[in-house]
Amino acid sequence: MIKIKILIVPDSFKGSLTSKEVCACIAEGLNDKHEITAVPFSDGGEGFTECINDICNGKLLYTKVHNIYNQIVEASISTFSDTAVIECAAASGLLKKKNVTAASSYGTGELIKFAVTKGFHNILLGLGGTGCCDGGAGALTALGAAFYDENYKKMSFPRGSDLNYIFGAGFSNVVKDISFTYASDVENEYFGKNGAAYIFAPQKGANKTQVEELDEGLKRLNAFLPNDVSKVKGAGAAGGICGGLYSVYGGAIRSGFEILSEYAGLEEKIKECDLVVTGEGKTDAQTLMGKLPYKISLLAKKHGKNCVVISGINEGIAIGDKCISLVDESITPEYAIENAAQILTEKAKYILK
C-alpha cells in the first residue's frame, strides 16, 4: 500500500459531533496506515472559538453569563496575545426551545465586557448559531447602552419582541476602546427581504407574523442606532448582533473561513497533501452558497488535489470528487444523529475505496 498524505478539514456535524470529534472519527476510520493531518474547522459559527484556540494555543477563560432566555450559564472565551475570541453561540446559541421573539443577545455582550475587563480590547467575534434576532440590542445593553420604552423606562434585557417598543436610546455609557473583527460567512442585511428576520428567524422558530414583526423591529432599532447599518453587508449576521455592534463600534466584517484559514496556514497544508477530506452535518443547496465544505473543495481544486466530502446527510449535492453520506437506504437521519460517531468511523473507511 502506498502511504499518502491526507488532510482532514471538516466543520462540525451540528447537534451530533464537534469538528474535533469529526476529525477523530475520520482518522480512526482511515487508520494509521497513512500520514494524517487533522485541522478542526469552522466558518465563524459553532466551534469557531475552539478551532482558533487549538490553532493559536490560546487560553480559555470561563465566566457566568445569561443565555437567550435570561438563564445563567457558563461560557468561555479564548485568549492569545492581545486578542479575545468570542463565539456568539457560546452565550446566545440556539436552544431546543425555539422562541426567537423572547430571545436576547445580552449574554454575548456580557462575554465581550468580560474580555475587556481581562485586558483584551481586540475582539474576534464569531457570528452564527444564535437563537436570537434582537439586532444586537441585548448585547449593546450589556455593554452599557440604554434602550427606553414609551414610558422612558430602561429595558433591562431587550428581546426581539421589544424592538417595536423602543422610543429612545443612549450610547454614552458603553464600554469604550474595543476593536472588533466580525467573523461571518453571510452577507445578509440588517432588515428587509434579505435581512436577519426574513432569512434566519424561521430557523429559530418564528412564524410568518413574527418574522414581519421582527423585521419591523430591526428597522425601528436601526433608526435609534448611532450609525445607519441598513446597507452594511453582513449586518444581519447572528440575528443582527453584527449590525448593532458595528453601528456603535465599527470594525471589520470578514469571512470566518478566511480568518481561520490564515491562522491555520490552510492553503500551504492543502498544497502539501495528496487528498483533502472535509464535511458537515447537512450538505444541501446552502452549501453551494459558500459553506465550509464547498470552499474547501474549491481550494483543493485550485491546487490540483482530490477532495472527499463526508456528510451526515447529503441532499443530492455533488461537490469535490466523492461524496459520502451517513444517511443511506438502511440508516435513517434519526439513527445517524444518535450514532454519528460510530457510523462516521465506519463510513470513513470508504474514503479511499
GROMACS .gro file of C-alpha atoms in nm:
model
  353
    1MET     CA    1   0.000   0.000   0.000
    2ILE     CA    2   0.126   0.345  -0.096
    3LYS     CA    3   0.130   0.579   0.202
    4ILE     CA    4  -0.046   0.905   0.119
    5LYS     CA    5  -0.080   1.240   0.295
    6ILE     CA    6  -0.439   1.305   0.397
    7LEU     CA    7  -0.564   1.640   0.527
    8ILE     CA    8  -0.890   1.631   0.727
    9VAL     CA    9  -1.063   1.973   0.747
   10PRO     CA   10  -1.431   1.937   0.847
   11ASP     CA   11  -1.696   2.157   1.001
   12SER     CA   12  -1.892   2.027   1.299
   13PHE     CA   13  -2.189   1.796   1.249
   14LYS     CA   14  -2.430   2.031   1.422
   15GLY     CA   15  -2.618   1.864   1.705
   16SER     CA   16  -2.404   1.549   1.692
   17LEU     CA   17  -2.028   1.599   1.677
   18THR     CA   18  -1.783   1.885   1.719
   19SER     CA   19  -1.534   1.948   1.442
   20LYS     CA   20  -1.262   1.793   1.659
   21GLU     CA   21  -1.474   1.480   1.713
   22VAL     CA   22  -1.541   1.456   1.338
   23CYS     CA   23  -1.165   1.466   1.276
   24ALA     CA   24  -1.105   1.190   1.530
   25CYS     CA   25  -1.372   0.961   1.380
   26ILE     CA   26  -1.247   1.006   1.024
   27ALA     CA   27  -0.886   0.949   1.131
   28GLU     CA   28  -0.985   0.633   1.315
   29GLY     CA   29  -1.173   0.505   1.012
   30LEU     CA   30  -0.875   0.569   0.787
   31ASN     CA   31  -0.642   0.405   1.045
   32ASP     CA   32  -0.272   0.483   1.080
   33LYS     CA   33  -0.150   0.341   0.752
   34HIS     CA   34  -0.141   0.689   0.605
   35GLU     CA   35   0.006   1.024   0.708
   36ILE     CA   36  -0.292   1.212   0.851
   37THR     CA   37  -0.315   1.579   0.946
   38ALA     CA   38  -0.638   1.689   1.113
   39VAL     CA   39  -0.743   2.054   1.135
   40PRO     CA   40  -1.083   2.105   1.306
   41PHE     CA   41  -1.251   2.395   1.129
   42SER     CA   42  -1.545   2.634   1.140
   43ASP     CA   43  -1.687   2.914   0.926
   44GLY     CA   44  -1.737   3.152   1.218
   45GLY     CA   45  -2.030   2.976   1.380
   46GLU     CA   46  -2.038   2.681   1.618
   47GLY     CA   47  -1.689   2.567   1.719
   48PHE     CA   48  -1.510   2.882   1.597
   49THR     CA   49  -1.356   2.964   1.935
   50GLU     CA   50  -1.237   2.609   1.994
   51CYS     CA   51  -1.076   2.593   1.650
   52ILE     CA   52  -0.890   2.923   1.694
   53ASN     CA   53  -0.789   2.822   2.045
   54ASP     CA   54  -0.632   2.499   1.919
   55ILE     CA   55  -0.458   2.663   1.624
   56CYS     CA   56  -0.317   2.954   1.829
   57ASN     CA   57  -0.251   2.763   2.152
   58GLY     CA   58  -0.486   3.000   2.328
   59LYS     CA   59  -0.604   3.003   2.685
   60LEU     CA   60  -0.969   2.952   2.769
   61LEU     CA   61  -1.129   3.180   3.029
   62TYR     CA   62  -1.467   3.094   3.179
   63THR     CA   63  -1.742   3.312   3.320
   64LYS     CA   64  -2.114   3.309   3.402
   65VAL     CA   65  -2.345   3.483   3.155
   66HIS     CA   66  -2.712   3.485   3.056
   67ASN     CA   67  -2.840   3.270   2.772
   68ILE     CA   68  -3.103   3.389   2.525
   69TYR     CA   69  -3.385   3.330   2.777
   70ASN     CA   70  -3.214   3.508   3.069
   71GLN     CA   71  -3.091   3.191   3.241
   72ILE     CA   72  -2.741   3.177   3.393
   73VAL     CA   73  -2.497   2.953   3.203
   74GLU     CA   74  -2.119   2.911   3.191
   75ALA     CA   75  -1.940   3.014   2.874
   76SER     CA   76  -1.580   3.057   2.766
   77ILE     CA   77  -1.367   3.285   2.552
   78SER     CA   78  -1.027   3.207   2.401
   79THR     CA   79  -0.739   3.447   2.456
   80PHE     CA   80  -0.399   3.478   2.292
   81SER     CA   81  -0.163   3.772   2.255
   82ASP     CA   82  -0.387   4.082   2.289
   83THR     CA   83  -0.693   3.916   2.133
   84ALA     CA   84  -1.004   3.753   2.273
   85VAL     CA   85  -1.203   3.518   2.051
   86ILE     CA   86  -1.572   3.510   2.134
   87GLU     CA   87  -1.839   3.292   1.979
   88CYS     CA   88  -2.187   3.445   1.986
   89ALA     CA   89  -2.332   3.094   2.009
   90ALA     CA   90  -2.149   3.033   2.338
   91ALA     CA   91  -2.388   3.261   2.524
   92SER     CA   92  -2.663   3.329   2.270
   93GLY     CA   93  -2.682   2.995   2.093
   94LEU     CA   94  -2.996   2.833   1.956
   95LEU     CA   95  -3.163   2.609   2.216
   96LYS     CA   96  -3.408   2.321   2.178
   97LYS     CA   97  -3.687   2.552   2.288
   98LYS     CA   98  -3.724   2.792   1.995
   99ASN     CA   99  -3.888   3.122   2.086
  100VAL     CA  100  -3.691   3.383   1.897
  101THR     CA  101  -3.918   3.676   1.986
  102ALA     CA  102  -3.841   3.612   2.356
  103ALA     CA  103  -3.467   3.575   2.296
  104SER     CA  104  -3.190   3.827   2.364
  105SER     CA  105  -2.821   3.859   2.275
  106TYR     CA  106  -2.745   4.003   2.621
  107GLY     CA  107  -2.505   3.720   2.710
  108THR     CA  108  -2.285   3.793   2.409
  109GLY     CA  109  -2.241   4.147   2.537
  110GLU     CA  110  -2.150   4.006   2.879
  111LEU     CA  111  -1.878   3.792   2.721
  112ILE     CA  112  -1.737   4.095   2.536
  113LYS     CA  113  -1.739   4.301   2.856
  114PHE     CA  114  -1.570   4.015   3.043
  115ALA     CA  115  -1.292   4.004   2.782
  116VAL     CA  116  -1.234   4.378   2.811
  117THR     CA  117  -1.217   4.362   3.193
  118LYS     CA  118  -0.944   4.098   3.149
  119GLY     CA  119  -0.746   4.340   2.934
  120PHE     CA  120  -0.838   4.215   2.585
  121HIS     CA  121  -0.954   4.503   2.368
  122ASN     CA  122  -0.916   4.329   2.030
  123ILE     CA  123  -1.225   4.113   1.989
  124LEU     CA  124  -1.260   3.849   1.718
  125LEU     CA  125  -1.632   3.774   1.721
  126GLY     CA  126  -1.759   3.452   1.565
  127LEU     CA  127  -2.111   3.508   1.431
  128GLY     CA  128  -2.360   3.232   1.368
  129GLY     CA  129  -2.553   2.965   1.551
  130THR     CA  130  -2.756   3.212   1.756
  131GLY     CA  131  -3.115   3.171   1.871
  132CYS     CA  132  -3.196   3.542   1.884
  133CYS     CA  133  -3.298   3.816   1.643
  134ASP     CA  134  -3.277   4.131   1.853
  135GLY     CA  135  -3.041   4.329   1.630
  136GLY     CA  136  -2.774   4.323   1.899
  137ALA     CA  137  -2.988   4.534   2.136
  138GLY     CA  138  -2.927   4.284   2.417
  139ALA     CA  139  -2.552   4.273   2.362
  140LEU     CA  140  -2.533   4.653   2.349
  141THR     CA  141  -2.734   4.679   2.673
  142ALA     CA  142  -2.487   4.450   2.850
  143LEU     CA  143  -2.211   4.680   2.723
  144GLY     CA  144  -2.377   4.989   2.874
  145ALA     CA  145  -2.618   5.111   2.606
  146ALA     CA  146  -2.969   5.212   2.713
  147PHE     CA  147  -3.295   5.148   2.528
  148TYR     CA  148  -3.615   5.307   2.659
  149ASP     CA  149  -3.982   5.217   2.620
  150GLU     CA  150  -4.275   5.459   2.573
  151ASN     CA  151  -4.269   5.541   2.945
  152TYR     CA  152  -3.899   5.619   2.921
  153LYS     CA  153  -3.826   5.314   3.132
  154LYS     CA  154  -3.494   5.147   3.056
  155MET     CA  155  -3.517   4.799   2.907
  156SER     CA  156  -3.305   4.569   3.124
  157PHE     CA  157  -3.298   4.266   2.891
  158PRO     CA  158  -3.416   4.366   2.541
  159ARG     CA  159  -3.568   4.081   2.342
  160GLY     CA  160  -3.674   4.055   1.980
  161SER     CA  161  -4.032   4.135   2.078
  162ASP     CA  162  -3.921   4.461   2.244
  163LEU     CA  163  -3.773   4.625   1.936
  164ASN     CA  164  -4.100   4.773   1.815
  165TYR     CA  165  -4.146   4.943   2.153
  166ILE     CA  166  -3.819   5.134   2.160
  167PHE     CA  167  -3.883   5.507   2.198
  168GLY     CA  168  -3.534   5.624   2.290
  169ALA     CA  169  -3.172   5.514   2.318
  170GLY     CA  170  -2.842   5.628   2.466
  171PHE     CA  171  -2.487   5.512   2.399
  172SER     CA  172  -2.270   5.749   2.607
  173ASN     CA  173  -2.203   5.485   2.874
  174VAL     CA  174  -2.097   5.195   2.652
  175VAL     CA  175  -1.767   5.021   2.724
  176LYS     CA  176  -1.505   5.207   2.523
  177ASP     CA  177  -1.188   5.113   2.331
  178ILE     CA  178  -1.298   4.789   2.166
  179SER     CA  179  -1.163   4.692   1.824
  180PHE     CA  180  -1.391   4.438   1.655
  181THR     CA  181  -1.331   4.189   1.377
  182TYR     CA  182  -1.657   4.012   1.291
  183ALA     CA  183  -1.617   3.659   1.154
  184SER     CA  184  -1.908   3.566   0.929
  185ASP     CA  185  -1.975   3.396   0.600
  186VAL     CA  186  -2.314   3.551   0.529
  187GLU     CA  187  -2.377   3.888   0.368
  188ASN     CA  188  -2.738   3.935   0.475
  189GLU     CA  189  -2.853   4.286   0.554
  190TYR     CA  190  -2.991   4.409   0.887
  191PHE     CA  191  -3.356   4.413   0.778
  192GLY     CA  192  -3.561   4.367   0.462
  193LYS     CA  193  -3.635   4.059   0.250
  194ASN     CA  194  -3.269   3.956   0.265
  195GLY     CA  195  -3.231   4.057   0.628
  196ALA     CA  196  -3.185   3.882   0.960
  197ALA     CA  197  -3.555   3.826   1.032
  198TYR     CA  198  -3.676   3.704   0.692
  199ILE     CA  199  -3.378   3.477   0.625
  200PHE     CA  200  -3.286   3.338   0.967
  201ALA     CA  201  -3.574   3.386   1.213
  202PRO     CA  202  -3.785   3.098   1.067
  203GLN     CA  203  -3.498   2.859   1.154
  204LYS     CA  204  -3.520   2.993   1.509
  205GLY     CA  205  -3.891   2.922   1.548
  206ALA     CA  206  -4.057   3.235   1.409
  207ASN     CA  207  -4.383   3.213   1.216
  208LYS     CA  208  -4.473   3.447   0.928
  209THR     CA  209  -4.630   3.712   1.152
  210GLN     CA  210  -4.335   3.706   1.393
  211VAL     CA  211  -4.090   3.737   1.106
  212GLU     CA  212  -4.268   4.051   0.987
  213GLU     CA  213  -4.276   4.196   1.341
  214LEU     CA  214  -3.908   4.122   1.396
  215ASP     CA  215  -3.818   4.283   1.064
  216GLU     CA  216  -4.014   4.597   1.156
  217GLY     CA  217  -3.840   4.592   1.494
  218LEU     CA  218  -3.496   4.577   1.334
  219LYS     CA  219  -3.590   4.869   1.108
  220ARG     CA  220  -3.703   5.066   1.413
  221LEU     CA  221  -3.392   4.979   1.612
  222ASN     CA  222  -3.173   5.093   1.324
  223ALA     CA  223  -3.336   5.436   1.343
  224PHE     CA  224  -3.213   5.472   1.703
  225LEU     CA  225  -2.860   5.341   1.647
  226PRO     CA  226  -2.578   5.598   1.618
  227ASN     CA  227  -2.498   5.491   1.262
  228ASP     CA  228  -2.728   5.354   0.990
  229VAL     CA  229  -2.636   4.993   0.909
  230SER     CA  230  -2.919   4.920   0.663
  231LYS     CA  231  -2.676   4.891   0.370
  232VAL     CA  232  -2.393   4.713   0.552
  233LYS     CA  233  -2.331   4.368   0.405
  234GLY     CA  234  -2.331   4.110   0.681
  235ALA     CA  235  -2.508   4.333   0.935
  236GLY     CA  236  -2.784   4.072   0.965
  237ALA     CA  237  -2.546   3.800   1.082
  238ALA     CA  238  -2.623   3.636   1.419
  239GLY     CA  239  -2.972   3.784   1.435
  240GLY     CA  240  -2.833   4.132   1.371
  241ILE     CA  241  -2.573   4.125   1.651
  242CYS     CA  242  -2.318   4.218   1.386
  243GLY     CA  243  -2.512   4.526   1.275
  244GLY     CA  244  -2.587   4.650   1.624
  245LEU     CA  245  -2.227   4.631   1.738
  246TYR     CA  246  -2.096   4.763   1.406
  247SER     CA  247  -2.317   5.071   1.434
  248VAL     CA  248  -2.163   5.163   1.771
  249TYR     CA  249  -1.808   5.032   1.739
  250GLY     CA  250  -1.735   4.993   1.368
  251GLY     CA  251  -1.475   4.730   1.286
  252ALA     CA  252  -1.406   4.485   1.004
  253ILE     CA  253  -1.654   4.226   0.881
  254ARG     CA  254  -1.454   3.936   0.738
  255SER     CA  255  -1.507   3.580   0.626
  256GLY     CA  256  -1.471   3.347   0.924
  257PHE     CA  257  -1.337   3.085   0.687
  258GLU     CA  258  -1.065   3.321   0.561
  259ILE     CA  259  -0.967   3.424   0.913
  260LEU     CA  260  -0.928   3.064   1.024
  261SER     CA  261  -0.750   2.974   0.701
  262GLU     CA  262  -0.488   3.240   0.766
  263TYR     CA  263  -0.429   3.132   1.125
  264ALA     CA  264  -0.410   2.764   1.024
  265GLY     CA  265  -0.196   2.812   0.712
  266LEU     CA  266  -0.463   2.610   0.531
  267GLU     CA  267  -0.353   2.667   0.171
  268GLU     CA  268   0.000   2.551   0.249
  269LYS     CA  269  -0.138   2.238   0.415
  270ILE     CA  270  -0.352   2.166   0.108
  271LYS     CA  271  -0.053   2.214  -0.122
  272GLU     CA  272   0.145   1.960   0.081
  273CYS     CA  273  -0.120   1.685   0.099
  274ASP     CA  274  -0.239   1.425  -0.153
  275LEU     CA  275  -0.605   1.413  -0.051
  276VAL     CA  276  -0.839   1.654   0.128
  277VAL     CA  277  -1.132   1.527   0.337
  278THR     CA  278  -1.399   1.770   0.452
  279GLY     CA  279  -1.760   1.750   0.563
  280GLU     CA  280  -2.057   1.887   0.754
  281GLY     CA  281  -2.380   1.771   0.915
  282LYS     CA  282  -2.605   1.852   0.619
  283THR     CA  283  -2.497   1.915   0.261
  284ASP     CA  284  -2.773   2.091   0.068
  285ALA     CA  285  -2.828   2.383  -0.167
  286GLN     CA  286  -2.700   2.627   0.100
  287THR     CA  287  -2.362   2.450   0.091
  288LEU     CA  288  -2.311   2.581  -0.261
  289MET     CA  289  -2.366   2.937  -0.136
  290GLY     CA  290  -2.027   2.930   0.035
  291LYS     CA  291  -2.039   2.693   0.331
  292LEU     CA  292  -1.717   2.538   0.451
  293PRO     CA  293  -1.707   2.210   0.250
  294TYR     CA  294  -1.772   2.400  -0.072
  295LYS     CA  295  -1.487   2.643  -0.002
  296ILE     CA  296  -1.256   2.356   0.091
  297SER     CA  297  -1.343   2.175  -0.232
  298LEU     CA  298  -1.260   2.489  -0.433
  299LEU     CA  299  -0.922   2.523  -0.263
  300ALA     CA  300  -0.849   2.155  -0.328
  301LYS     CA  301  -0.937   2.201  -0.694
  302LYS     CA  302  -0.722   2.515  -0.713
  303HIS     CA  303  -0.418   2.314  -0.602
  304GLY     CA  304  -0.500   2.002  -0.802
  305LYS     CA  305  -0.592   1.782  -0.504
  306ASN     CA  306  -0.873   1.529  -0.485
  307CYS     CA  307  -1.143   1.612  -0.231
  308VAL     CA  308  -1.386   1.383  -0.048
  309VAL     CA  309  -1.691   1.532   0.124
  310ILE     CA  310  -1.846   1.325   0.402
  311SER     CA  311  -2.177   1.450   0.543
  312GLY     CA  312  -2.440   1.346   0.792
  313ILE     CA  313  -2.691   1.373   0.511
  314ASN     CA  314  -2.644   1.482   0.150
  315GLU     CA  315  -2.946   1.616  -0.038
  316GLY     CA  316  -2.813   1.524  -0.381
  317ILE     CA  317  -2.538   1.789  -0.390
  318ALA     CA  318  -2.224   1.686  -0.578
  319ILE     CA  319  -1.910   1.871  -0.470
  320GLY     CA  320  -1.550   1.759  -0.465
  321ASP     CA  321  -1.453   1.429  -0.626
  322LYS     CA  322  -1.654   1.199  -0.400
  323CYS     CA  323  -1.945   1.239  -0.160
  324ILE     CA  324  -2.026   1.007   0.130
  325SER     CA  325  -2.339   1.032   0.344
  326LEU     CA  326  -2.400   0.879   0.686
  327VAL     CA  327  -2.770   0.852   0.598
  328ASP     CA  328  -2.844   0.587   0.334
  329GLU     CA  329  -3.109   0.327   0.247
  330SER     CA  330  -3.054   0.143   0.576
  331ILE     CA  331  -2.971   0.436   0.808
  332THR     CA  332  -3.235   0.694   0.899
  333PRO     CA  333  -3.149   1.056   0.987
  334GLU     CA  334  -3.262   0.996   1.346
  335TYR     CA  335  -3.040   0.690   1.386
  336ALA     CA  336  -2.746   0.873   1.225
  337ILE     CA  337  -2.778   1.163   1.469
  338GLU     CA  338  -2.789   0.930   1.770
  339ASN     CA  339  -2.499   0.714   1.648
  340ALA     CA  340  -2.298   0.967   1.449
  341ALA     CA  341  -1.953   0.879   1.584
  342GLN     CA  342  -1.985   0.507   1.518
  343ILE     CA  343  -2.135   0.548   1.170
  344LEU     CA  344  -1.885   0.818   1.069
  345THR     CA  345  -1.592   0.598   1.171
  346GLU     CA  346  -1.731   0.314   0.958
  347LYS     CA  347  -1.814   0.534   0.659
  348ALA     CA  348  -1.466   0.689   0.666
  349LYS     CA  349  -1.331   0.353   0.552
  350TYR     CA  350  -1.490   0.422   0.213
  351ILE     CA  351  -1.290   0.740   0.158
  352LEU     CA  352  -1.010   0.553  -0.016
  353LYS     CA  353  -1.227   0.289  -0.185
   0.00000   0.00000   0.00000
